[in-house]
Each structure stands twice: as C-alpha cells, then as structure tokens.
Coordinates of C-alpha atoms in Angstrom, one line a residue:
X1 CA 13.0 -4.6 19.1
X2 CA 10.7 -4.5 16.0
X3 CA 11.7 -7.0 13.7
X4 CA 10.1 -7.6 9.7
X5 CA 8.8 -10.9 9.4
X6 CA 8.0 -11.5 6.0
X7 CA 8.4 -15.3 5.8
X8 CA 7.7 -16.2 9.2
X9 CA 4.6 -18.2 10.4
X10 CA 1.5 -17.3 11.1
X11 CA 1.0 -15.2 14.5
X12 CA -2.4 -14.2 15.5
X13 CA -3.1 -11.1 17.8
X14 CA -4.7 -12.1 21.4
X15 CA -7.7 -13.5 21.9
X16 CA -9.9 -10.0 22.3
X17 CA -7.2 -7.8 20.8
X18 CA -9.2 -4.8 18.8
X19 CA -7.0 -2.1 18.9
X20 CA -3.4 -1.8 18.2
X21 CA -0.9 -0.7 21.0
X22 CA -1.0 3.1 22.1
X23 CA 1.9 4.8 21.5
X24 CA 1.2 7.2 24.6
X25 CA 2.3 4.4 26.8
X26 CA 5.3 5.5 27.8
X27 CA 7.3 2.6 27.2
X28 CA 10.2 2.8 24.7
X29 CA 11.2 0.3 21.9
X30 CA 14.4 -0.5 20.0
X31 CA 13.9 -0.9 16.6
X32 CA 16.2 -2.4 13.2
X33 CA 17.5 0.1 10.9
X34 CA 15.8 -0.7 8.0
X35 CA 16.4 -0.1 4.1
X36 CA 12.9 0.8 3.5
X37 CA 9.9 1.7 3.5
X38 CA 10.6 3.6 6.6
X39 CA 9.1 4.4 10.0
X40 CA 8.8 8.4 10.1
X41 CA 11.1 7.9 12.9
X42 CA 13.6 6.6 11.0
X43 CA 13.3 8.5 7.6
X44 CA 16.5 9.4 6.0
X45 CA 17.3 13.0 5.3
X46 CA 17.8 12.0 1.4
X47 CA 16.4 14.8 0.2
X48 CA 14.1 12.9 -1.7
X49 CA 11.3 14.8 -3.0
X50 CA 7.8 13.1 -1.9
X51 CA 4.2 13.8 -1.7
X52 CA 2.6 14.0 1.6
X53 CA -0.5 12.1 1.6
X54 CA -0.9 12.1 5.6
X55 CA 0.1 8.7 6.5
X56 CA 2.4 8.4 4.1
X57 CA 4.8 10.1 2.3
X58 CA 5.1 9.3 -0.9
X59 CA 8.1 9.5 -3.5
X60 CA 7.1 10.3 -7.3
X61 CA 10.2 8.7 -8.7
X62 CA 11.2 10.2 -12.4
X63 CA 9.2 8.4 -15.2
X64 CA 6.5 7.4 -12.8
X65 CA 2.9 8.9 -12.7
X66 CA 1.1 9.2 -9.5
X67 CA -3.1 8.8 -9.4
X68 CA -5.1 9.2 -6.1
X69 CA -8.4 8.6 -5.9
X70 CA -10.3 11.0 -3.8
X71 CA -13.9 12.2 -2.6
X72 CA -14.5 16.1 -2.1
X73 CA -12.8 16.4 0.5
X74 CA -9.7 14.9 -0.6
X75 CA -10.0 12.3 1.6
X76 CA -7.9 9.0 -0.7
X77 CA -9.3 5.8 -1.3
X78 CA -6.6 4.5 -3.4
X79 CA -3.1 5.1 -4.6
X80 CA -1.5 3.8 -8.1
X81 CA 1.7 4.4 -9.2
X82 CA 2.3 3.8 -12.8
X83 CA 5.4 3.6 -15.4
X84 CA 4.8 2.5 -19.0
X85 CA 2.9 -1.2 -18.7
X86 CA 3.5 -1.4 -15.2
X87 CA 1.5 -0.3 -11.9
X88 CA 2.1 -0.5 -8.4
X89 CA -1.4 0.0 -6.2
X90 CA -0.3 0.8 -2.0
X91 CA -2.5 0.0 0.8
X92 CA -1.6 1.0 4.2
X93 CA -2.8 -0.5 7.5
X94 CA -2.1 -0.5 10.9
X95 CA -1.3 -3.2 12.5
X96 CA 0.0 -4.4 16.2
X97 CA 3.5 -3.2 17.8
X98 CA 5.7 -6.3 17.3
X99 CA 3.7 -8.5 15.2
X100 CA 4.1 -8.3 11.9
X101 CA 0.6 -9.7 9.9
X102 CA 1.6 -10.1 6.3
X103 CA 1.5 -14.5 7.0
X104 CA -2.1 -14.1 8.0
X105 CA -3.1 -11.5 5.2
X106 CA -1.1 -14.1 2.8
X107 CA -3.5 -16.8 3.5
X108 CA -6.5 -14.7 3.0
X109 CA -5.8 -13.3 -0.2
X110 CA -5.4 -17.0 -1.5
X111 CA -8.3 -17.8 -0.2
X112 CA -10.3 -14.9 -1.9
X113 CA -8.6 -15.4 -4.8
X114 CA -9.2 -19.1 -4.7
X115 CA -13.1 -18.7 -4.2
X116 CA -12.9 -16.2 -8.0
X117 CA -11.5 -19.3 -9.6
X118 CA -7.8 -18.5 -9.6
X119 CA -4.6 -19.5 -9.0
X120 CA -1.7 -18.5 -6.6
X121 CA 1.5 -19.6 -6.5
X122 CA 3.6 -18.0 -3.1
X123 CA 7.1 -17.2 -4.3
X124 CA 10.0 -15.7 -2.4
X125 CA 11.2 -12.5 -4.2
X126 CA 12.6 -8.9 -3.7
X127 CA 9.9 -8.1 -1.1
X128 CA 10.5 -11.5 0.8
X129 CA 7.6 -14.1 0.4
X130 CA 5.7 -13.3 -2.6
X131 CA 1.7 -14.2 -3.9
X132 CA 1.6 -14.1 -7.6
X133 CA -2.3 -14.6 -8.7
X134 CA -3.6 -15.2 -12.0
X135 CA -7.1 -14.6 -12.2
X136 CA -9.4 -15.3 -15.1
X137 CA -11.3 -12.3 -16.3
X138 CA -13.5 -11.5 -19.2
X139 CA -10.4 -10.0 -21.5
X140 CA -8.3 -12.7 -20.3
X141 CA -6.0 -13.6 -17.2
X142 CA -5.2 -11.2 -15.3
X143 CA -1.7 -11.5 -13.2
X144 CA -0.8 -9.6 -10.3
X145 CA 2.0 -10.2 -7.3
X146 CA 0.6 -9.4 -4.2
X147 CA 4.6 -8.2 -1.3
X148 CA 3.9 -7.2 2.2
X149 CA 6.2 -5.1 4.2
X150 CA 5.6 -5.2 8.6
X151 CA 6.7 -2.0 10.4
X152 CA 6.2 -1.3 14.2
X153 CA 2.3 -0.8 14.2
X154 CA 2.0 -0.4 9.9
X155 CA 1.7 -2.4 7.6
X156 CA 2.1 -2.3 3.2
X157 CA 0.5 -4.3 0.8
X158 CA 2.1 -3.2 -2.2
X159 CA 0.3 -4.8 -5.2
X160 CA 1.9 -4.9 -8.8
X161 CA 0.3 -5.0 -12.1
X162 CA 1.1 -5.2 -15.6
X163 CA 4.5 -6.3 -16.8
X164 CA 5.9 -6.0 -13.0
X165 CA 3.8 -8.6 -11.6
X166 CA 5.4 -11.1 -14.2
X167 CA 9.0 -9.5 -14.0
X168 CA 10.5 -9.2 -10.7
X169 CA 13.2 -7.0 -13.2
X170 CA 10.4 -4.6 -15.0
X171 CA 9.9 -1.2 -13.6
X172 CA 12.5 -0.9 -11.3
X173 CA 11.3 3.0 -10.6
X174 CA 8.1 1.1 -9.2
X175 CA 10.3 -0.6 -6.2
X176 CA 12.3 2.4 -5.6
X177 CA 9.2 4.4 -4.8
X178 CA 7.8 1.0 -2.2
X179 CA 11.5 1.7 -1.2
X180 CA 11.7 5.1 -0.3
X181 CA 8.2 4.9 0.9
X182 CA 7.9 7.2 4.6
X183 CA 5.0 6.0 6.7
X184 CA 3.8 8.5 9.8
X185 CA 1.8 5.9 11.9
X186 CA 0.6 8.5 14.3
X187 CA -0.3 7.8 18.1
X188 CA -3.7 6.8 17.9
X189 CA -5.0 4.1 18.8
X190 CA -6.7 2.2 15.7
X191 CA -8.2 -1.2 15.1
X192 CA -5.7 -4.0 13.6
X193 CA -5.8 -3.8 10.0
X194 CA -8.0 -0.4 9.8
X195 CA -6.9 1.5 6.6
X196 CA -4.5 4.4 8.2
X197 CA -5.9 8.0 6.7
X198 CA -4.6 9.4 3.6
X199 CA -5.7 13.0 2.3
X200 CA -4.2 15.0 -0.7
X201 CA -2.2 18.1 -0.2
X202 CA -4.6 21.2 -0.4
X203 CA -4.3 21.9 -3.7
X204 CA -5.1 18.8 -4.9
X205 CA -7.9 18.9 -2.6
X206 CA -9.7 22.0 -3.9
X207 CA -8.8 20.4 -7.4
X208 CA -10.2 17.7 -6.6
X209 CA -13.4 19.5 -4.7
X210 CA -13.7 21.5 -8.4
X211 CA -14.1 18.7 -10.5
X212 CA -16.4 16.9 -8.6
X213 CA -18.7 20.5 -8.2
X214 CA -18.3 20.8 -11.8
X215 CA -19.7 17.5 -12.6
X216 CA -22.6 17.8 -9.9
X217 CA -23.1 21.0 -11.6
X218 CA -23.2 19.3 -15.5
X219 CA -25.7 16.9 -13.9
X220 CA -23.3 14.2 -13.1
X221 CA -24.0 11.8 -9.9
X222 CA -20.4 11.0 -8.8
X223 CA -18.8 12.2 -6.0
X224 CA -15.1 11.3 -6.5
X225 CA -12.6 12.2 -8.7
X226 CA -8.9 11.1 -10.3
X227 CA -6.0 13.4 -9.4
X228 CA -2.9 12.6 -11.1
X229 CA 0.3 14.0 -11.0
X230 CA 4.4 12.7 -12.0
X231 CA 5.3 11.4 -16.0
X232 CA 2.7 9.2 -17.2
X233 CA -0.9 9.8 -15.6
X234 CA -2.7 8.0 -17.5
X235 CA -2.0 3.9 -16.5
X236 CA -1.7 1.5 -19.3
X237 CA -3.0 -1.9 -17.0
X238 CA -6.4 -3.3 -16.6
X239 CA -7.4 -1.0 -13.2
X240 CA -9.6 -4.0 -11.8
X241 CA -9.3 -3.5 -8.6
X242 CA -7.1 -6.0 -6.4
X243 CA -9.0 -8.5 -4.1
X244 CA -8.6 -7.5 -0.4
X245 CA -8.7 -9.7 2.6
X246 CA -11.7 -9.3 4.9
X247 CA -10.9 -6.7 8.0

C-alpha cells in the first residue's frame, strides 16, 4: 500500500537503484484514497475541466492564468500558474513505487539554496513539511516556499511565488489547481527523479511551432516560445527561475 510521506525521514533508494519499478510486472498494489493530486488511477469523475499536458492533467482554475514554456515541438520545459501577485511553478518527476523522496529533495534544495547565500526555514504547512527560502537577489529578497507531494512512482514539487509563498492563505485558486492536479505516470520504466514528459495539446503546439518560425523568419535566434492560456497570462512575480536539486 502506497502511502505519502511528507514528514517522514530520509529513505534512500538501493544501493544501484537507477530505474524506477516497472509497472509491467504483474504484481498488484493497494493504494490510500487520496484528496489530491491524484494518481490517473484514482482521478475523480469531477467533471473538472483540465488541460492535458501528457503526464499531467492540469486544472485551469477560474481567475488563474496558465503559461507553458515550450520548444517547436511543443515539448514543455516549464509550467506556471499565476493569479494576481501570486505564482505557482510544477515540476513533475518520477520517482520509486513505495518510496516517497520529497525528505531527500528537501535537504538538497537547502543545500543549494544555502551555497546562493540564503536562508531556509522548513515549516509544516498545507502541503505537509514546508521549505520557505529567502534568497537575496539584485532587486531585493526574493521568497519562495518550496511543498512536495509523493505518489506511487511520481512525484510534485509545487513551488510558490509572490504573495503565496509568504501567505499560506493568498491565492487559494493556486492550491486548488496542486489539488485537483491528475498525474498519468505511464508504464515505462524511467530513472528516479527524471523529469516525466509534458507536451501541449496540438493546437498549442502548432501555435507554438508558428511563433517560433516567425521569429527565425524576423531573424530572431530562439527556439522556444510562451503559450499562455486561463485569466491572467501575463504573471506579476519576479520569473527567476527556482533552484533545483541535482538529478
């Protein structure tokens, strides 16, 4: 039986572990009911509209703006949700069957963070234990609260920005989408920790594809693009990106 651990110690795969456990086994698992994010195999028909992104399935709450980041091909490098002067960035991983990794990752993002001359302070809040970093940039601090969510062979790092990361209360539309959020792990095998695939729906794809031909075209040199869909496109937090832990 999967179970979250998000305030548990630190558990370390097997020495020579590389790849997560394949779902082709044939064995069979019990798992928790859980109240979100959900497995795809225990999604709730909720009617919920959400954006499928592949991996993930994304909710687009109302009075929240949705921004992928994408190359030609529409394959995403990074997701941002955003509501007035708040932002919520997801990362997606996979991770082993019944091991949940978010203790490890939690002492290497203070580490990192550490090493750029900040602070972190681990809190327990609505996602469980908490990192809230403050990091010293050249506008100012910058203040963001790192929550990690284990599922059987995923795992979130949902990373809030702006007014969120100081108040657990602002943006509430920002949790409800990390809430509702649907995660299709697939059945292939993947290293621990690998980035699962995220692409945008076609459309969005050739959009995407179009503007990046058109800048090519104007003499431009990059090879990604912004797509952004929902209320508010445009984010009104620094978009620094977040330090990651090392793979």
């Amino acid at each position: 039986m999967f179970k979250r651990r998000r305030g548990s110690k630190k558990q370390r795969p097997a020495e020579g572990a590389v790849l997560d456990s394949l779902a082709e086994t044939g064995e069979t698992y019990e798992r928790e009911a859980t109240e979100g994010p959900y497995d795809a195999a225990d999604a709730p028909e909720d009617g919920i509209r959400r954006i499928d992104l592949g991996a993930i399935r994304l909710p687009v709450p109302k009075g929240v703006g949705f921004q992928a980041q994408t190359d030609a091909k529409g394959n995403i490098s990074q997701v941002l949700l955003t509501t007035g002067s708040s932002a919520l960035q997801l990362l997606v991983r996979a991770a082993p069957r019944s091991e949940g990794i978010w203790p490890e990752i939690r002492e290497e993002l203070t580490t990192t963070v550490a090493g750029q001359g900040g602070q972190v302070e681990e809190v327990e809040g609505r996602w469980g234990t908490e990192l809230i970093a403050k990091v010293a940039t050249k506008k100012g601090a910058n203040t963001v609260r790192f929550c990690g969510v284990d599922g059987p062979r995923w795992f979130v790092q949902a990373t809030f920005q702006g007014q969120r990361a100081l108040d657990e209360d602002a943006a509430p539309e920002l949790d409800e989408a990390l809430r509702d959020l649907v995660i299709d792990r697939g059945s292939i095998a993947m290293p621990v920790r690998e980035p699962l695939p995220l692409k945008l729906p076609p459309k969005m794809a050739e959009e995407a594809a179009a503007r990046i031909a058109q800048r090519k075209a104007e003499g431009g040199d990059g090879s990604r693009a912004i797509i952004a869909a929902g209320d508010t496109p445009r984010p009104q937090v620094r978009r620094k990106p977040s330090p990651r832990p090392k793979r």
